[in-house]
Amino acid sequence: MKKIRFGIIGCGLMGREFASASARWCHLLEDLPQPELVAVCDKNPASAKWFTDHFPSIGLVTDDYHELLRDPQVQAVYCALPHNLHAQVYCDIIRAGKHLLGEKPFGIDKAANDRIMQAVREHPEVLVRCASEFPYYPACQQLIRWIREGRFGKIIEVRSCFKHSSDMDPNKPINWKRMIEINGEYGCMGDLGIHTQHVPFRVGWKPKNVYAKLSNLITERPDGKGGMAECRTWDNAVMICDTEDENGTFPIYFETKRMSPGSTNEWSLEVLGLKNSARFSTNDPGAFCYTQSWDKEQAWCRLNVGYKPLFATITGGIFEFGFTDAILQMWAAFLAELDGQDPRFGCFTPEETALSHKLHTAALESFRTGRVVSLEE
């Protein structure tokens, strides 16, 4: 099997998820290159121990990402670092000629994203994509097929949401995602927004304007040192946009919330149309819910999709699909595209990150001014 040698920059939660997916590559039944971990980088040497304990293929452990980029063994990089580091590190990865799958939002702000986009344009031979795993649930892919087949007729509205309840405890100590100098002024939009935008952007539902409501509900948190620290990032955001398809204009709602009661890690997409409606939520990950209509009546139906991923695996269709399976499918799509194959539903593109930054920048202006802000100017 062909192998692509990877380095990981940022040995945290998502770095471990990628490593675990690479170890499960035999789960896939398709002819795809296999990721092989050969280098890891983290400022905290202790973070690398789990990787070296489980992956004997790792030949380089460093706290300097420049050393990883100089390693000729490394062909591609997975990078998961705080937002304030994206512009410098992502640009260095791309200019070193390494393929990149990076975490959202591809820059702390639009200026940082512009720098990354310039590096992307300078190096078209490098595949650059942004991580977004939730659309790879089979039931969500069923909803995407319905969109592409025009099953909804004239669309009434679309809601795309990513919600957490992780900050409902006001005594939770502050972390970097609550620090504006590290997370950025976008707040929850920067950290969660791309996940809500992957499907809408990909099917052509580009926002024309935005009206935003932003909320900073907890203004200070314990600093972990016996004192309190100011929280200056947005906890919750709702963006209302106009978009359009061949049947006309309709509203699309993007919701990103860190304080959503009862939402452990809830990603959802709902499309309401005059002909049909459908929705998917990770709260019911096996279900594709849709309406069946007759005359003036409509009824919601629930279809249990089962294990029917884009890239075939050893798992039988009667079993359940989960988050780690979605991670594996996302990586299969990235490796397929890197190999010149059809990714079927590709990872979030740099151009889509640029549109995301344009939307979030306009959302900040909308909230400051209290007006609808056009993205088409």
CSV table of C-alpha atoms in Angstrom, one decimal:
chain,number,residue,atom,x,y,z
A,1,MET,CA,0.0,0.0,0.0
A,2,LYS,CA,1.2,3.5,-0.9
A,3,LYS,CA,2.1,5.5,2.2
A,4,ILE,CA,2.1,9.3,2.8
A,5,ARG,CA,4.5,10.2,5.6
A,6,PHE,CA,2.9,12.7,8.1
A,7,GLY,CA,4.1,15.0,10.7
A,8,ILE,CA,1.8,16.3,13.5
A,9,ILE,CA,2.2,19.8,14.9
A,10,GLY,CA,0.2,20.1,18.1
A,11,CYS,CA,-0.1,16.9,20.0
A,12,GLY,CA,-3.4,17.5,21.7
A,13,LEU,CA,-6.9,16.0,21.5
A,14,MET,CA,-7.3,16.2,17.7
A,15,GLY,CA,-3.8,15.2,17.0
A,16,ARG,CA,-4.5,11.9,18.9
A,17,GLU,CA,-7.7,11.5,16.9
A,18,PHE,CA,-5.7,11.7,13.6
A,19,ALA,CA,-3.1,9.3,14.9
A,20,SER,CA,-5.8,6.8,16.0
A,21,ALA,CA,-7.5,7.1,12.6
A,22,SER,CA,-4.1,6.3,10.9
A,23,ALA,CA,-3.8,3.2,13.1
A,24,ARG,CA,-7.3,2.1,12.0
A,25,TRP,CA,-6.6,2.5,8.3
A,26,CYS,CA,-7.1,-1.3,7.7
A,27,HIS,CA,-10.7,-0.5,8.6
A,28,LEU,CA,-11.1,1.0,5.1
A,29,LEU,CA,-11.7,-1.4,2.2
A,30,GLU,CA,-10.8,1.1,-0.6
A,31,ASP,CA,-7.5,1.6,-2.4
A,32,LEU,CA,-6.2,4.7,-0.6
A,33,PRO,CA,-2.8,5.8,0.5
A,34,GLN,CA,-2.1,5.1,4.1
A,35,PRO,CA,-0.9,7.9,6.5
A,36,GLU,CA,2.2,7.0,8.3
A,37,LEU,CA,3.3,9.1,11.3
A,38,VAL,CA,7.0,9.9,11.2
A,39,ALA,CA,7.3,13.1,13.2
A,40,VAL,CA,5.5,15.0,16.0
A,41,CYS,CA,6.0,18.5,17.4
A,42,ASP,CA,4.7,20.1,20.6
A,43,LYS,CA,6.0,22.7,23.0
A,44,ASN,CA,5.3,20.4,25.8
A,45,PRO,CA,7.5,17.3,25.5
A,46,ALA,CA,5.2,15.2,27.7
A,47,SER,CA,2.5,15.6,25.1
A,48,ALA,CA,4.5,13.5,22.6
A,49,LYS,CA,4.9,10.5,24.8
A,50,TRP,CA,1.5,9.0,23.9
A,51,PHE,CA,2.5,9.2,20.2
A,52,THR,CA,5.9,7.6,20.6
A,53,ASP,CA,4.5,4.9,22.9
A,54,HIS,CA,2.0,3.8,20.2
A,55,PHE,CA,3.7,4.6,16.9
A,56,PRO,CA,7.2,3.2,16.4
A,57,SER,CA,7.3,4.8,12.9
A,58,ILE,CA,7.9,8.2,14.6
A,59,GLY,CA,11.6,9.1,14.0
A,60,LEU,CA,11.5,12.8,15.1
A,61,VAL,CA,10.2,14.4,18.2
A,62,THR,CA,10.8,18.1,18.5
A,63,ASP,CA,9.5,21.3,20.2
A,64,ASP,CA,10.4,23.3,17.1
A,65,TYR,CA,8.1,23.0,14.1
A,66,HIS,CA,10.8,24.3,11.8
A,67,GLU,CA,12.8,21.2,12.5
A,68,LEU,CA,9.8,19.1,11.5
A,69,LEU,CA,9.4,21.0,8.3
A,70,ARG,CA,13.1,20.5,7.4
A,71,ASP,CA,12.7,16.8,7.7
A,72,PRO,CA,12.7,15.3,4.2
A,73,GLN,CA,10.7,12.3,5.5
A,74,VAL,CA,7.7,14.5,6.1
A,75,GLN,CA,5.4,14.8,3.1
A,76,ALA,CA,2.3,16.2,4.7
A,77,VAL,CA,1.3,17.8,8.0
A,78,TYR,CA,-1.7,17.8,10.3
A,79,CYS,CA,-1.6,21.0,12.3
A,80,ALA,CA,-3.9,21.7,15.4
A,81,LEU,CA,-2.7,24.9,17.1
A,82,PRO,CA,-4.5,27.9,18.7
A,83,HIS,CA,-5.9,30.5,16.2
A,84,ASN,CA,-3.2,33.1,16.8
A,85,LEU,CA,-0.5,30.8,15.5
A,86,HIS,CA,-2.3,29.8,12.3
A,87,ALA,CA,-1.0,32.4,9.9
A,88,GLN,CA,2.7,32.0,10.6
A,89,VAL,CA,2.7,28.2,11.0
A,90,TYR,CA,0.3,27.4,8.1
A,91,CYS,CA,2.3,29.7,5.7
A,92,ASP,CA,5.5,28.0,6.8
A,93,ILE,CA,4.1,24.6,6.2
A,94,ILE,CA,2.8,25.5,2.7
A,95,ARG,CA,6.0,27.2,1.7
A,96,ALA,CA,8.0,24.2,2.9
A,97,GLY,CA,6.1,22.2,0.2
A,98,LYS,CA,4.2,20.1,2.7
A,99,HIS,CA,0.6,19.2,2.1
A,100,LEU,CA,-1.6,20.5,4.9
A,101,LEU,CA,-4.8,19.6,6.8
A,102,GLY,CA,-5.2,22.3,9.3
A,103,GLU,CA,-7.7,23.1,12.0
A,104,LYS,CA,-10.2,25.9,11.7
A,105,PRO,CA,-10.5,28.8,11.4
A,106,PHE,CA,-7.4,29.2,9.2
A,107,GLY,CA,-6.3,32.4,10.9
A,108,ILE,CA,-7.3,34.5,13.9
A,109,ASP,CA,-8.9,37.1,11.7
A,110,LYS,CA,-9.3,38.0,8.0
A,111,ALA,CA,-5.9,39.6,7.7
A,112,ALA,CA,-4.3,36.4,9.0
A,113,ASN,CA,-6.4,34.4,6.6
A,114,ASP,CA,-5.4,36.7,3.7
A,115,ARG,CA,-1.7,35.7,4.5
A,116,ILE,CA,-2.5,32.0,4.3
A,117,MET,CA,-4.4,32.5,1.1
A,118,GLN,CA,-1.4,34.2,-0.5
A,119,ALA,CA,0.8,31.2,0.4
A,120,VAL,CA,-1.8,28.9,-1.0
A,121,ARG,CA,-1.8,30.8,-4.3
A,122,GLU,CA,2.0,30.8,-4.4
A,123,HIS,CA,2.1,27.0,-4.1
A,124,PRO,CA,-0.7,25.3,-6.1
A,125,GLU,CA,1.2,22.0,-6.0
A,126,VAL,CA,0.5,21.8,-2.3
A,127,LEU,CA,-2.9,20.4,-1.2
A,128,VAL,CA,-4.3,22.5,1.6
A,129,ARG,CA,-7.6,21.8,3.4
A,130,CYS,CA,-9.4,22.6,6.6
A,131,ALA,CA,-10.7,19.9,9.0
A,132,SER,CA,-14.4,19.5,9.3
A,133,GLU,CA,-15.7,16.0,10.0
A,134,PHE,CA,-19.4,16.2,10.8
A,135,PRO,CA,-20.7,16.1,7.2
A,136,TYR,CA,-19.3,12.6,6.9
A,137,TYR,CA,-22.0,11.0,8.9
A,138,PRO,CA,-24.0,8.8,6.5
A,139,ALA,CA,-27.3,10.4,7.5
A,140,CYS,CA,-25.9,13.8,6.8
A,141,GLN,CA,-24.7,12.6,3.4
A,142,GLN,CA,-28.2,11.4,2.7
A,143,LEU,CA,-29.4,15.0,3.4
A,144,ILE,CA,-26.7,16.3,1.0
A,145,ARG,CA,-27.9,14.0,-1.7
A,146,TRP,CA,-31.4,15.3,-1.3
A,147,ILE,CA,-30.1,18.9,-1.7
A,148,ARG,CA,-28.2,18.0,-4.8
A,149,GLU,CA,-31.2,16.2,-6.3
A,150,GLY,CA,-33.5,19.2,-5.7
A,151,ARG,CA,-35.9,17.2,-3.5
A,152,PHE,CA,-36.9,20.2,-1.4
A,153,GLY,CA,-38.4,22.3,-4.1
A,154,LYS,CA,-38.6,26.0,-3.2
A,155,ILE,CA,-36.6,26.3,0.1
A,156,ILE,CA,-38.3,28.0,3.0
A,157,GLU,CA,-35.2,28.3,5.3
A,158,VAL,CA,-32.1,26.5,6.4
A,159,ARG,CA,-30.6,26.2,9.9
A,160,SER,CA,-27.0,25.0,10.4
A,161,CYS,CA,-25.9,24.8,14.0
A,162,PHE,CA,-23.1,23.7,16.3
A,163,LYS,CA,-23.8,23.9,20.0
A,164,HIS,CA,-22.0,23.0,23.2
A,165,SER,CA,-22.9,23.3,26.9
A,166,SER,CA,-19.2,23.2,27.9
A,167,ASP,CA,-19.3,26.7,29.4
A,168,MET,CA,-22.5,26.5,31.2
A,169,ASP,CA,-20.6,26.2,34.5
A,170,PRO,CA,-19.5,29.7,35.5
A,171,ASN,CA,-16.8,28.2,37.7
A,172,LYS,CA,-15.0,26.5,34.8
A,173,PRO,CA,-11.5,28.0,34.7
A,174,ILE,CA,-10.7,30.2,31.6
A,175,ASN,CA,-8.9,28.6,28.7
A,176,TRP,CA,-7.4,30.0,25.5
A,177,LYS,CA,-10.7,29.8,23.7
A,178,ARG,CA,-12.0,32.6,26.0
A,179,MET,CA,-8.9,34.8,25.5
A,180,ILE,CA,-9.3,37.3,22.7
A,181,GLU,CA,-5.6,37.6,22.0
A,182,ILE,CA,-5.4,33.8,21.3
A,183,ASN,CA,-8.9,32.8,20.1
A,184,GLY,CA,-9.6,36.1,18.3
A,185,GLU,CA,-12.5,38.6,18.2
A,186,TYR,CA,-14.8,36.1,16.4
A,187,GLY,CA,-15.2,34.1,19.6
A,188,CYS,CA,-17.4,31.1,19.1
A,189,MET,CA,-17.8,31.9,15.4
A,190,GLY,CA,-14.1,31.3,14.8
A,191,ASP,CA,-14.0,28.1,16.8
A,192,LEU,CA,-17.3,26.6,15.6
A,193,GLY,CA,-18.4,28.5,12.5
A,194,ILE,CA,-16.6,26.5,9.7
A,195,HIS,CA,-18.3,23.3,11.0
A,196,THR,CA,-21.7,25.0,10.3
A,197,GLN,CA,-20.7,26.3,6.9
A,198,HIS,CA,-19.1,23.2,5.2
A,199,VAL,CA,-22.4,21.8,3.8
A,200,PRO,CA,-24.1,25.2,2.9
A,201,PHE,CA,-21.0,26.6,1.2
A,202,ARG,CA,-20.3,23.3,-0.7
A,203,VAL,CA,-23.8,23.1,-2.1
A,204,GLY,CA,-23.6,26.7,-3.3
A,205,TRP,CA,-25.6,28.5,-0.6
A,206,LYS,CA,-23.2,31.4,-0.2
A,207,PRO,CA,-24.3,34.2,2.2
A,208,LYS,CA,-25.2,37.5,0.5
A,209,ASN,CA,-25.5,39.5,3.7
A,210,VAL,CA,-25.6,39.0,7.5
A,211,TYR,CA,-27.4,40.2,10.6
A,212,ALA,CA,-25.7,39.0,13.7
A,213,LYS,CA,-26.6,38.7,17.4
A,214,LEU,CA,-23.6,38.0,19.6
A,215,SER,CA,-23.7,37.3,23.4
A,216,ASN,CA,-20.9,37.4,26.0
A,217,LEU,CA,-22.8,35.8,28.9
A,218,ILE,CA,-20.0,35.1,31.3
A,219,THR,CA,-17.6,38.1,31.5
A,220,GLU,CA,-15.1,36.6,33.9
A,221,ARG,CA,-13.9,33.2,35.0
A,222,PRO,CA,-11.5,31.7,37.5
A,223,ASP,CA,-7.9,32.1,36.2
A,224,GLY,CA,-6.7,28.8,37.8
A,225,LYS,CA,-4.4,30.8,40.2
A,226,GLY,CA,-6.9,31.9,42.8
A,227,GLY,CA,-8.1,35.0,41.0
A,228,MET,CA,-10.5,35.9,38.2
A,229,ALA,CA,-9.8,36.6,34.5
A,230,GLU,CA,-11.8,38.7,32.1
A,231,CYS,CA,-13.6,36.8,29.3
A,232,ARG,CA,-13.8,39.0,26.2
A,233,THR,CA,-14.8,36.4,23.5
A,234,TRP,CA,-18.4,35.8,22.3
A,235,ASP,CA,-20.0,32.8,24.0
A,236,ASN,CA,-23.0,32.5,21.5
A,237,ALA,CA,-23.7,33.8,18.1
A,238,VAL,CA,-26.6,33.7,15.7
A,239,MET,CA,-26.1,34.9,12.1
A,240,ILE,CA,-29.1,35.4,9.8
A,241,CYS,CA,-28.1,35.5,6.1
A,242,ASP,CA,-29.8,35.7,2.7
A,243,THR,CA,-28.7,33.1,0.2
A,244,GLU,CA,-30.2,31.8,-3.0
A,245,ASP,CA,-30.6,28.8,-5.3
A,246,GLU,CA,-32.3,28.3,-8.7
A,247,ASN,CA,-35.7,28.7,-7.0
A,248,GLY,CA,-35.0,32.0,-5.4
A,249,THR,CA,-33.8,33.7,-2.2
A,250,PHE,CA,-34.2,32.2,1.3
A,251,PRO,CA,-32.8,32.8,4.8
A,252,ILE,CA,-30.0,30.6,6.3
A,253,TYR,CA,-29.3,30.7,10.0
A,254,PHE,CA,-25.8,29.9,11.3
A,255,GLU,CA,-25.8,29.2,15.1
A,256,THR,CA,-22.6,28.7,17.1
A,257,LYS,CA,-23.0,28.4,20.8
A,258,ARG,CA,-20.8,27.5,23.7
A,259,MET,CA,-23.7,27.9,26.1
A,260,SER,CA,-26.5,25.8,24.9
A,261,PRO,CA,-28.3,23.9,27.7
A,262,GLY,CA,-28.2,20.2,27.2
A,263,SER,CA,-26.0,20.3,24.1
A,264,THR,CA,-22.9,18.2,24.7
A,265,ASN,CA,-21.5,18.3,21.2
A,266,GLU,CA,-24.6,18.9,19.0
A,267,TRP,CA,-24.1,19.5,15.2
A,268,SER,CA,-27.2,19.8,13.2
A,269,LEU,CA,-28.5,20.8,9.7
A,270,GLU,CA,-32.2,21.4,8.9
A,271,VAL,CA,-33.6,22.2,5.4
A,272,LEU,CA,-37.3,23.2,5.2
A,273,GLY,CA,-38.9,23.2,1.7
A,274,LEU,CA,-42.3,23.5,0.1
A,275,LYS,CA,-41.9,20.0,-1.4
A,276,ASN,CA,-39.9,18.2,1.3
A,277,SER,CA,-38.0,19.0,4.5
A,278,ALA,CA,-35.2,17.1,6.2
A,279,ARG,CA,-32.9,17.3,9.2
A,280,PHE,CA,-29.9,15.6,10.7
A,281,SER,CA,-28.4,16.0,14.2
A,282,THR,CA,-25.5,14.2,16.0
A,283,ASN,CA,-27.9,13.9,18.9
A,284,ASP,CA,-29.5,11.1,16.8
A,285,PRO,CA,-26.6,10.2,14.6
A,286,GLY,CA,-28.1,7.2,12.8
A,287,ALA,CA,-31.3,9.0,11.8
A,288,PHE,CA,-32.2,10.8,8.6
A,289,CYS,CA,-35.5,12.7,9.4
A,290,TYR,CA,-37.7,13.9,6.6
A,291,THR,CA,-41.3,14.9,5.9
A,292,GLN,CA,-43.9,13.0,4.0
A,293,SER,CA,-46.7,15.1,2.7
A,294,TRP,CA,-50.2,14.6,1.3
A,295,ASP,CA,-52.6,17.4,0.6
A,296,LYS,CA,-52.4,19.9,3.4
A,297,GLU,CA,-50.8,17.4,5.9
A,298,GLN,CA,-47.1,16.7,6.7
A,299,ALA,CA,-45.6,14.1,9.0
A,300,TRP,CA,-42.0,13.8,10.2
A,301,CYS,CA,-40.5,10.3,9.5
A,302,ARG,CA,-37.3,8.8,10.8
A,303,LEU,CA,-35.1,6.5,8.7
A,304,ASN,CA,-32.3,4.7,10.4
A,305,VAL,CA,-29.6,4.9,7.8
A,306,GLY,CA,-27.1,2.6,9.4
A,307,TYR,CA,-23.4,2.3,8.6
A,308,LYS,CA,-23.2,3.4,5.0
A,309,PRO,CA,-20.2,5.8,4.7
A,310,LEU,CA,-18.8,7.4,1.6
A,311,PHE,CA,-15.7,5.2,1.8
A,312,ALA,CA,-16.5,1.5,2.3
A,313,THR,CA,-15.2,-0.2,5.5
A,314,ILE,CA,-15.3,-3.6,7.1
A,315,THR,CA,-18.2,-2.6,9.3
A,316,GLY,CA,-21.6,-4.0,8.4
A,317,GLY,CA,-24.4,-1.7,7.4
A,318,ILE,CA,-26.6,-2.7,10.3
A,319,PHE,CA,-24.2,-1.2,12.9
A,320,GLU,CA,-23.9,2.4,14.3
A,321,PHE,CA,-21.7,5.2,13.0
A,322,GLY,CA,-20.0,7.6,15.4
A,323,PHE,CA,-17.5,10.5,15.7
A,324,THR,CA,-14.3,8.5,15.3
A,325,ASP,CA,-15.8,7.0,12.1
A,326,ALA,CA,-16.5,10.5,10.8
A,327,ILE,CA,-12.9,11.4,11.5
A,328,LEU,CA,-11.7,8.4,9.5
A,329,GLN,CA,-14.0,9.3,6.6
A,330,MET,CA,-12.7,12.9,6.6
A,331,TRP,CA,-9.1,11.6,6.4
A,332,ALA,CA,-10.1,9.1,3.7
A,333,ALA,CA,-11.4,12.1,1.7
A,334,PHE,CA,-8.2,14.1,2.2
A,335,LEU,CA,-5.9,11.1,1.3
A,336,ALA,CA,-8.1,10.3,-1.8
A,337,GLU,CA,-7.8,13.9,-3.0
A,338,LEU,CA,-4.1,13.9,-2.3
A,339,ASP,CA,-3.8,10.8,-4.4
A,340,GLY,CA,-5.7,12.4,-7.3
A,341,GLN,CA,-8.9,10.4,-6.7
A,342,ASP,CA,-12.4,11.8,-6.3
A,343,PRO,CA,-12.9,12.7,-2.7
A,344,ARG,CA,-16.7,12.4,-3.1
A,345,PHE,CA,-17.3,15.1,-0.5
A,346,GLY,CA,-14.1,17.0,-0.1
A,347,CYS,CA,-12.7,18.7,3.0
A,348,PHE,CA,-13.3,22.4,3.5
A,349,THR,CA,-11.2,24.4,1.0
A,350,PRO,CA,-9.0,27.4,1.6
A,351,GLU,CA,-11.4,29.5,-0.6
A,352,GLU,CA,-14.2,28.4,1.7
A,353,THR,CA,-12.2,29.6,4.7
A,354,ALA,CA,-11.8,33.0,3.0
A,355,LEU,CA,-15.6,33.2,2.6
A,356,SER,CA,-16.0,32.2,6.3
A,357,HIS,CA,-13.7,35.0,7.4
A,358,LYS,CA,-15.6,37.5,5.2
A,359,LEU,CA,-18.8,36.3,6.9
A,360,HIS,CA,-17.5,36.5,10.4
A,361,THR,CA,-15.9,39.9,9.9
A,362,ALA,CA,-19.2,41.2,8.5
A,363,ALA,CA,-21.0,39.6,11.5
A,364,LEU,CA,-18.8,41.6,13.9
A,365,GLU,CA,-19.7,44.8,12.0
A,366,SER,CA,-23.4,43.9,12.0
A,367,PHE,CA,-23.5,43.5,15.7
A,368,ARG,CA,-21.5,46.7,16.3
A,369,THR,CA,-23.8,48.8,14.1
A,370,GLY,CA,-27.1,46.9,14.5
A,371,ARG,CA,-27.6,46.7,10.8
A,372,VAL,CA,-27.6,44.1,8.0
A,373,VAL,CA,-24.1,44.0,6.4
A,374,SER,CA,-23.7,43.0,2.7
A,375,LEU,CA,-21.0,40.5,1.8
A,376,GLU,CA,-21.2,41.5,-1.9
A,377,GLU,CA,-19.7,45.0,-1.7
